[in-house]
PDB file of C-alpha atoms in Angstrom:
ATOM      1  CA  MET A   1     115.633 152.989  40.677  1.00  0.00           C
ATOM      2  CA  LEU A   2     114.232 150.941  37.553  1.00  0.00           C
ATOM      3  CA  LYS A   3     113.598 148.051  39.827  1.00  0.00           C
ATOM      4  CA  ILE A   4     111.945 150.208  42.322  1.00  0.00           C
ATOM      5  CA  LEU A   5     109.680 151.632  39.798  1.00  0.00           C
ATOM      6  CA  LEU A   6     108.951 148.245  38.246  1.00  0.00           C
ATOM      7  CA  ILE A   7     107.705 146.536  41.604  1.00  0.00           C
ATOM      8  CA  GLY A   8     105.625 149.374  42.233  1.00  0.00           C
ATOM      9  CA  LEU A   9     103.978 149.256  39.029  1.00  0.00           C
ATOM     10  CA  ILE A  10     103.488 145.518  39.123  1.00  0.00           C
ATOM     11  CA  SER A  11     102.296 145.771  42.662  1.00  0.00           C
ATOM     12  CA  TYR A  12     100.035 148.295  41.758  1.00  0.00           C
ATOM     13  CA  ILE A  13      98.646 146.359  38.972  1.00  0.00           C
ATOM     14  CA  VAL A  14      98.112 143.288  41.195  1.00  0.00           C
ATOM     15  CA  GLY A  15      96.291 145.698  43.667  1.00  0.00           C
ATOM     16  CA  ASN A  16      94.003 146.419  41.049  1.00  0.00           C
ATOM     17  CA  PHE A  17      92.271 143.144  40.800  1.00  0.00           C
ATOM     18  CA  SER A  18      89.158 143.854  42.951  1.00  0.00           C
ATOM     19  CA  SER A  19      87.715 140.713  44.084  1.00  0.00           C
ATOM     20  CA  SER A  20      84.655 142.187  45.455  1.00  0.00           C
ATOM     21  CA  TYR A  21      83.956 143.918  42.130  1.00  0.00           C
ATOM     22  CA  ILE A  22      84.687 140.936  39.937  1.00  0.00           C
ATOM     23  CA  LEU A  23      83.108 138.185  41.929  1.00  0.00           C
ATOM     24  CA  GLY A  24      79.871 140.677  42.490  1.00  0.00           C
ATOM     25  CA  LYS A  25      79.450 141.374  38.580  1.00  0.00           C
ATOM     26  CA  ILE A  26      80.221 137.650  37.633  1.00  0.00           C
ATOM     27  CA  LEU A  27      77.984 135.867  40.174  1.00  0.00           C
ATOM     28  CA  LYS A  28      75.445 138.761  40.931  1.00  0.00           C
ATOM     29  CA  ASN A  29      75.683 141.127  38.134  1.00  0.00           C
ATOM     30  CA  ILE A  30      76.048 143.764  40.950  1.00  0.00           C
ATOM     31  CA  ASP A  31      78.586 146.606  41.275  1.00  0.00           C
ATOM     32  CA  ILE A  32      79.612 146.503  44.662  1.00  0.00           C
ATOM     33  CA  ARG A  33      80.522 150.049  44.640  1.00  0.00           C
ATOM     34  CA  THR A  34      76.806 150.954  44.311  1.00  0.00           C
ATOM     35  CA  LYS A  35      75.487 148.743  47.208  1.00  0.00           C
ATOM     36  CA  GLY A  36      76.208 149.090  50.872  1.00  0.00           C
ATOM     37  CA  SER A  37      78.984 151.376  51.954  1.00  0.00           C
ATOM     38  CA  GLY A  38      80.020 151.495  48.309  1.00  0.00           C
ATOM     39  CA  ASN A  39      83.408 150.001  49.340  1.00  0.00           C
ATOM     40  CA  ALA A  40      84.852 147.344  47.011  1.00  0.00           C
ATOM     41  CA  GLY A  41      86.320 145.295  49.725  1.00  0.00           C
ATOM     42  CA  ALA A  42      85.498 141.843  51.906  1.00  0.00           C
ATOM     43  CA  THR A  43      83.469 143.776  54.545  1.00  0.00           C
ATOM     44  CA  ASN A  44      80.930 145.208  52.354  1.00  0.00           C
ATOM     45  CA  ALA A  45      81.004 142.135  50.115  1.00  0.00           C
ATOM     46  CA  LEU A  46      80.102 140.265  53.279  1.00  0.00           C
ATOM     47  CA  ARG A  47      77.107 142.610  53.692  1.00  0.00           C
ATOM     48  CA  VAL A  48      75.894 142.812  50.265  1.00  0.00           C
ATOM     49  CA  PHE A  49      76.512 139.207  48.901  1.00  0.00           C
ATOM     50  CA  GLY A  50      76.604 137.025  51.971  1.00  0.00           C
ATOM     51  CA  LYS A  51      79.316 135.130  53.970  1.00  0.00           C
ATOM     52  CA  LYS A  52      80.601 132.801  51.012  1.00  0.00           C
ATOM     53  CA  ILE A  53      81.477 135.474  48.643  1.00  0.00           C
ATOM     54  CA  GLY A  54      82.723 137.874  51.387  1.00  0.00           C
ATOM     55  CA  LEU A  55      84.964 135.104  52.526  1.00  0.00           C
ATOM     56  CA  ILE A  56      86.258 134.383  49.034  1.00  0.00           C
ATOM     57  CA  THR A  57      86.850 137.979  48.700  1.00  0.00           C
ATOM     58  CA  PHE A  58      88.975 138.154  51.661  1.00  0.00           C
ATOM     59  CA  ILE A  59      91.055 135.240  50.878  1.00  0.00           C
ATOM     60  CA  LEU A  60      91.723 136.573  47.396  1.00  0.00           C
ATOM     61  CA  ASP A  61      92.617 139.950  48.580  1.00  0.00           C
ATOM     62  CA  VAL A  62      94.904 138.380  51.519  1.00  0.00           C
ATOM     63  CA  LEU A  63      96.723 136.363  48.402  1.00  0.00           C
ATOM     64  CA  LYS A  64      97.273 139.529  46.239  1.00  0.00           C
ATOM     65  CA  GLY A  65      99.265 140.815  49.244  1.00  0.00           C
ATOM     66  CA  ILE A  66     101.299 137.800  49.100  1.00  0.00           C
ATOM     67  CA  ILE A  67     101.838 137.511  45.712  1.00  0.00           C
ATOM     68  CA  ALA A  68     102.924 141.058  45.327  1.00  0.00           C
ATOM     69  CA  VAL A  69     105.214 140.733  48.242  1.00  0.00           C
ATOM     70  CA  ILE A  70     106.829 137.530  46.715  1.00  0.00           C
ATOM     71  CA  ILE A  71     107.349 139.411  43.473  1.00  0.00           C
ATOM     72  CA  GLY A  72     108.866 142.417  45.070  1.00  0.00           C
ATOM     73  CA  GLN A  73     111.198 139.844  46.780  1.00  0.00           C
ATOM     74  CA  MET A  74     112.139 138.289  43.634  1.00  0.00           C
ATOM     75  CA  ILE A  75     113.246 141.580  41.895  1.00  0.00           C
ATOM     76  CA  LEU A  76     114.734 143.351  44.929  1.00  0.00           C
ATOM     77  CA  GLY A  77     114.952 141.343  48.047  1.00  0.00           C
ATOM     78  CA  ASP A  78     113.941 142.600  51.521  1.00  0.00           C
ATOM     79  CA  THR A  79     113.560 146.323  50.051  1.00  0.00           C
ATOM     80  CA  GLY A  80     111.529 144.851  47.189  1.00  0.00           C
ATOM     81  CA  ARG A  81     108.999 143.434  49.761  1.00  0.00           C
ATOM     82  CA  LEU A  82     108.269 146.408  51.585  1.00  0.00           C
ATOM     83  CA  ILE A  83     107.805 148.518  48.339  1.00  0.00           C
ATOM     84  CA  ALA A  84     105.487 145.969  46.959  1.00  0.00           C
ATOM     85  CA  GLY A  85     103.240 145.705  50.075  1.00  0.00           C
ATOM     86  CA  ILE A  86     102.838 149.517  50.226  1.00  0.00           C
ATOM     87  CA  PHE A  87     102.050 149.457  46.520  1.00  0.00           C
ATOM     88  CA  VAL A  88      99.808 146.706  46.446  1.00  0.00           C
ATOM     89  CA  VAL A  89      97.719 148.366  49.055  1.00  0.00           C
ATOM     90  CA  ILE A  90      97.575 151.364  47.237  1.00  0.00           C
ATOM     91  CA  GLY A  91      96.462 149.517  44.127  1.00  0.00           C
ATOM     92  CA  HIS A  92      93.621 148.113  46.097  1.00  0.00           C
ATOM     93  CA  ASN A  93      92.567 151.132  47.765  1.00  0.00           C
ATOM     94  CA  TRP A  94      92.775 153.425  44.689  1.00  0.00           C
ATOM     95  CA  PRO A  95      92.642 151.279  41.493  1.00  0.00           C
ATOM     96  CA  ILE A  96      92.880 153.062  38.210  1.00  0.00           C
ATOM     97  CA  ILE A  97      90.656 150.429  36.528  1.00  0.00           C
ATOM     98  CA  LEU A  98      87.713 151.356  38.882  1.00  0.00           C
ATOM     99  CA  GLY A  99      87.786 155.008  39.058  1.00  0.00           C
ATOM    100  CA  PHE A 100      90.131 154.961  42.037  1.00  0.00           C
ATOM    101  CA  LYS A 101      86.982 153.570  43.829  1.00  0.00           C
ATOM    102  CA  GLY A 102      88.494 150.533  45.606  1.00  0.00           C
ATOM    103  CA  GLY A 103      88.576 149.047  49.370  1.00  0.00           C
ATOM    104  CA  LYS A 104      90.175 149.845  52.430  1.00  0.00           C
ATOM    105  CA  GLY A 105      93.130 147.673  52.082  1.00  0.00           C
ATOM    106  CA  ILE A 106      93.091 145.610  55.326  1.00  0.00           C
ATOM    107  CA  ALA A 107      92.811 142.087  53.739  1.00  0.00           C
ATOM    108  CA  ALA A 108      95.757 142.965  51.459  1.00  0.00           C
ATOM    109  CA  THR A 109      97.632 144.375  54.406  1.00  0.00           C
ATOM    110  CA  ILE A 110      97.190 141.124  56.249  1.00  0.00           C
ATOM    111  CA  GLY A 111      98.787 139.155  53.195  1.00  0.00           C
ATOM    112  CA  ALA A 112     101.700 141.443  52.951  1.00  0.00           C
ATOM    113  CA  VAL A 113     102.560 141.914  56.617  1.00  0.00           C
ATOM    114  CA  THR A 114     102.088 138.366  57.624  1.00  0.00           C
ATOM    115  CA  PHE A 115     104.175 137.239  54.848  1.00  0.00           C
ATOM    116  CA  ILE A 116     107.149 139.507  55.527  1.00  0.00           C
ATOM    117  CA  ASN A 117     106.872 139.003  59.307  1.00  0.00           C
ATOM    118  CA  PRO A 118     103.975 137.108  60.932  1.00  0.00           C
ATOM    119  CA  LEU A 119     104.592 137.808  64.559  1.00  0.00           C
ATOM    120  CA  PRO A 120     103.405 141.689  64.884  1.00  0.00           C
ATOM    121  CA  ALA A 121     100.626 140.658  62.101  1.00  0.00           C
ATOM    122  CA  ILE A 122      99.136 137.668  64.058  1.00  0.00           C
ATOM    123  CA  ILE A 123      99.042 139.920  67.429  1.00  0.00           C
ATOM    124  CA  ALA A 124      97.358 142.771  65.671  1.00  0.00           C
ATOM    125  CA  ILE A 125      94.791 140.423  63.834  1.00  0.00           C
ATOM    126  CA  ILE A 126      93.996 138.705  67.157  1.00  0.00           C
ATOM    127  CA  ILE A 127      93.503 142.195  69.029  1.00  0.00           C
ATOM    128  CA  GLY A 128      91.238 143.356  65.981  1.00  0.00           C
ATOM    129  CA  ILE A 129      89.276 139.909  66.173  1.00  0.00           C
ATOM    130  CA  LEU A 130      88.686 140.197  69.920  1.00  0.00           C
ATOM    131  CA  ILE A 131      87.647 143.847  69.635  1.00  0.00           C
ATOM    132  CA  ILE A 132      85.164 142.773  66.510  1.00  0.00           C
ATOM    133  CA  ILE A 133      83.801 139.889  68.465  1.00  0.00           C
ATOM    134  CA  LYS A 134      83.348 142.388  71.569  1.00  0.00           C
ATOM    135  CA  THR A 135      81.813 145.127  69.902  1.00  0.00           C
ATOM    136  CA  ARG A 136      80.595 143.694  66.464  1.00  0.00           C
ATOM    137  CA  TYR A 137      82.334 146.745  64.613  1.00  0.00           C
ATOM    138  CA  VAL A 138      84.485 145.275  62.127  1.00  0.00           C
ATOM    139  CA  SER A 139      85.635 148.794  61.123  1.00  0.00           C
ATOM    140  CA  LEU A 140      86.685 149.309  64.888  1.00  0.00           C
ATOM    141  CA  GLY A 141      88.756 146.320  65.132  1.00  0.00           C
ATOM    142  CA  SER A 142      90.376 146.885  61.751  1.00  0.00           C
ATOM    143  CA  ILE A 143      91.421 150.492  62.998  1.00  0.00           C
ATOM    144  CA  MET A 144      92.532 149.472  66.203  1.00  0.00           C
ATOM    145  CA  ALA A 145      94.500 146.482  64.569  1.00  0.00           C
ATOM    146  CA  MET A 146      96.270 148.486  62.205  1.00  0.00           C
ATOM    147  CA  ALA A 147      97.051 151.553  64.509  1.00  0.00           C
ATOM    148  CA  LEU A 148      98.562 149.149  66.985  1.00  0.00           C
ATOM    149  CA  VAL A 149     100.819 147.162  64.283  1.00  0.00           C
ATOM    150  CA  PRO A 150     103.507 149.375  64.135  1.00  0.00           C
ATOM    151  CA  ILE A 151     103.538 149.323  68.151  1.00  0.00           C
ATOM    152  CA  ILE A 152     103.582 145.955  68.173  1.00  0.00           C
ATOM    153  CA  SER A 153     106.471 145.518  66.040  1.00  0.00           C
ATOM    154  CA  LEU A 154     108.556 147.972  68.487  1.00  0.00           C
ATOM    155  CA  VAL A 155     107.982 145.380  71.009  1.00  0.00           C
ATOM    156  CA  VAL A 156     108.268 142.006  69.379  1.00  0.00           C
ATOM    157  CA  VAL A 157     110.868 142.840  66.483  1.00  0.00           C
ATOM    158  CA  ARG A 158     114.375 142.151  67.366  1.00  0.00           C
ATOM    159  CA  PRO A 159     116.508 143.466  66.328  1.00  0.00           C
ATOM    160  CA  PHE A 160     114.675 146.963  65.609  1.00  0.00           C
ATOM    161  CA  ASP A 161     113.996 147.323  61.938  1.00  0.00           C
ATOM    162  CA  LEU A 162     113.476 151.028  61.177  1.00  0.00           C
ATOM    163  CA  ARG A 163     112.675 150.119  57.465  1.00  0.00           C
ATOM    164  CA  PHE A 164     109.898 147.457  58.699  1.00  0.00           C
ATOM    165  CA  PHE A 165     108.528 149.916  61.319  1.00  0.00           C
ATOM    166  CA  ILE A 166     108.139 152.723  58.667  1.00  0.00           C
ATOM    167  CA  PHE A 167     106.591 150.140  56.382  1.00  0.00           C
ATOM    168  CA  LEU A 168     103.738 149.569  58.961  1.00  0.00           C
ATOM    169  CA  LEU A 169     103.270 152.916  59.844  1.00  0.00           C
ATOM    170  CA  ILE A 170     102.766 153.628  56.185  1.00  0.00           C
ATOM    171  CA  LEU A 171     100.301 151.249  55.923  1.00  0.00           C
ATOM    172  CA  ALA A 172      98.511 152.167  59.358  1.00  0.00           C
ATOM    173  CA  ILE A 173      98.297 155.743  58.079  1.00  0.00           C
ATOM    174  CA  MET A 174      96.653 154.541  54.757  1.00  0.00           C
ATOM    175  CA  ALA A 175      94.059 152.283  56.577  1.00  0.00           C
ATOM    176  CA  ILE A 176      93.183 154.740  59.248  1.00  0.00           C
ATOM    177  CA  TYR A 177      92.556 157.557  56.406  1.00  0.00           C
ATOM    178  CA  ARG A 178      90.342 155.152  54.279  1.00  0.00           C
ATOM    179  CA  HIS A 179      88.542 154.390  57.257  1.00  0.00           C
ATOM    180  CA  LYS A 180      87.821 157.977  57.966  1.00  0.00           C
ATOM    181  CA  THR A 181      83.856 157.715  57.233  1.00  0.00           C
ATOM    182  CA  ASN A 182      83.775 154.768  59.509  1.00  0.00           C
ATOM    183  CA  ILE A 183      85.392 156.818  62.529  1.00  0.00           C
ATOM    184  CA  ARG A 184      82.937 159.648  61.895  1.00  0.00           C
ATOM    185  CA  ARG A 185      80.021 157.268  61.970  1.00  0.00           C
ATOM    186  CA  LEU A 186      81.381 155.313  65.019  1.00  0.00           C
ATOM    187  CA  LEU A 187      81.614 158.554  66.883  1.00  0.00           C
ATOM    188  CA  ASN A 188      78.073 159.401  65.973  1.00  0.00           C
ATOM    189  CA  GLY A 189      76.858 156.028  66.863  1.00  0.00           C
ATOM    190  CA  GLU A 190      75.452 155.209  63.212  1.00  0.00           C
ATOM    191  CA  GLU A 191      78.215 152.710  62.196  1.00  0.00           C
ATOM    192  CA  SER A 192      76.509 149.181  61.161  1.00  0.00           C
ATOM    193  CA  LYS A 193      77.581 146.017  63.156  1.00  0.00           C
ATOM    194  CA  LEU A 194      78.645 142.729  61.920  1.00  0.00           C
ATOM    195  CA  GLY A 195      75.781 140.545  60.836  1.00  0.00           C
ATOM    196  CA  HIS A 196      73.887 143.889  59.271  1.00  0.00           C
ATOM    197  CA  LYS A 197      72.709 143.209  55.743  1.00  0.00           C
ATOM    198  CA  ALA A 198      73.089 145.920  53.335  1.00  0.00           C
TER     199      ALA A 198
END
């Protein structure tokens, strides 16, 4: 139990490292949460700050997912990886140091899931990218990729791993919940497309 609490705490703290907020403050003296969608994540960083900062933000967020999972694995093996993957995304989405106003967890999820089992992650990422290219809606690609990744795992992960499936299900539910305003805008035809500046 102590190890589980330790992994959860460390991973949550790692998730609190908000690269979009830090880069925005250091390089532009702007709080990302006051611009664009108000989301402290890579997509909003891309819209507000441009391609370079957006890409760096994405890479750093992916890396923190990987780092948390590695730490979890070192402390408690395979179980530790799954716990770390969930809590780093919670830390990214609801960071205490930013008043619980964080991102939507997609990049951190990509890092965590790809490191644990790359096959379902890569398939979901490809589907998400194709949807983004076709529609130019980053949110739609993210939502669909996250909704599909647990289903994809049922098909490609052998033998079936119930813990991994539940792990993916939790991450998918969090991601879709964090996109609830995007879903509303998509349904109303008001969602911003890729390339639209904030």
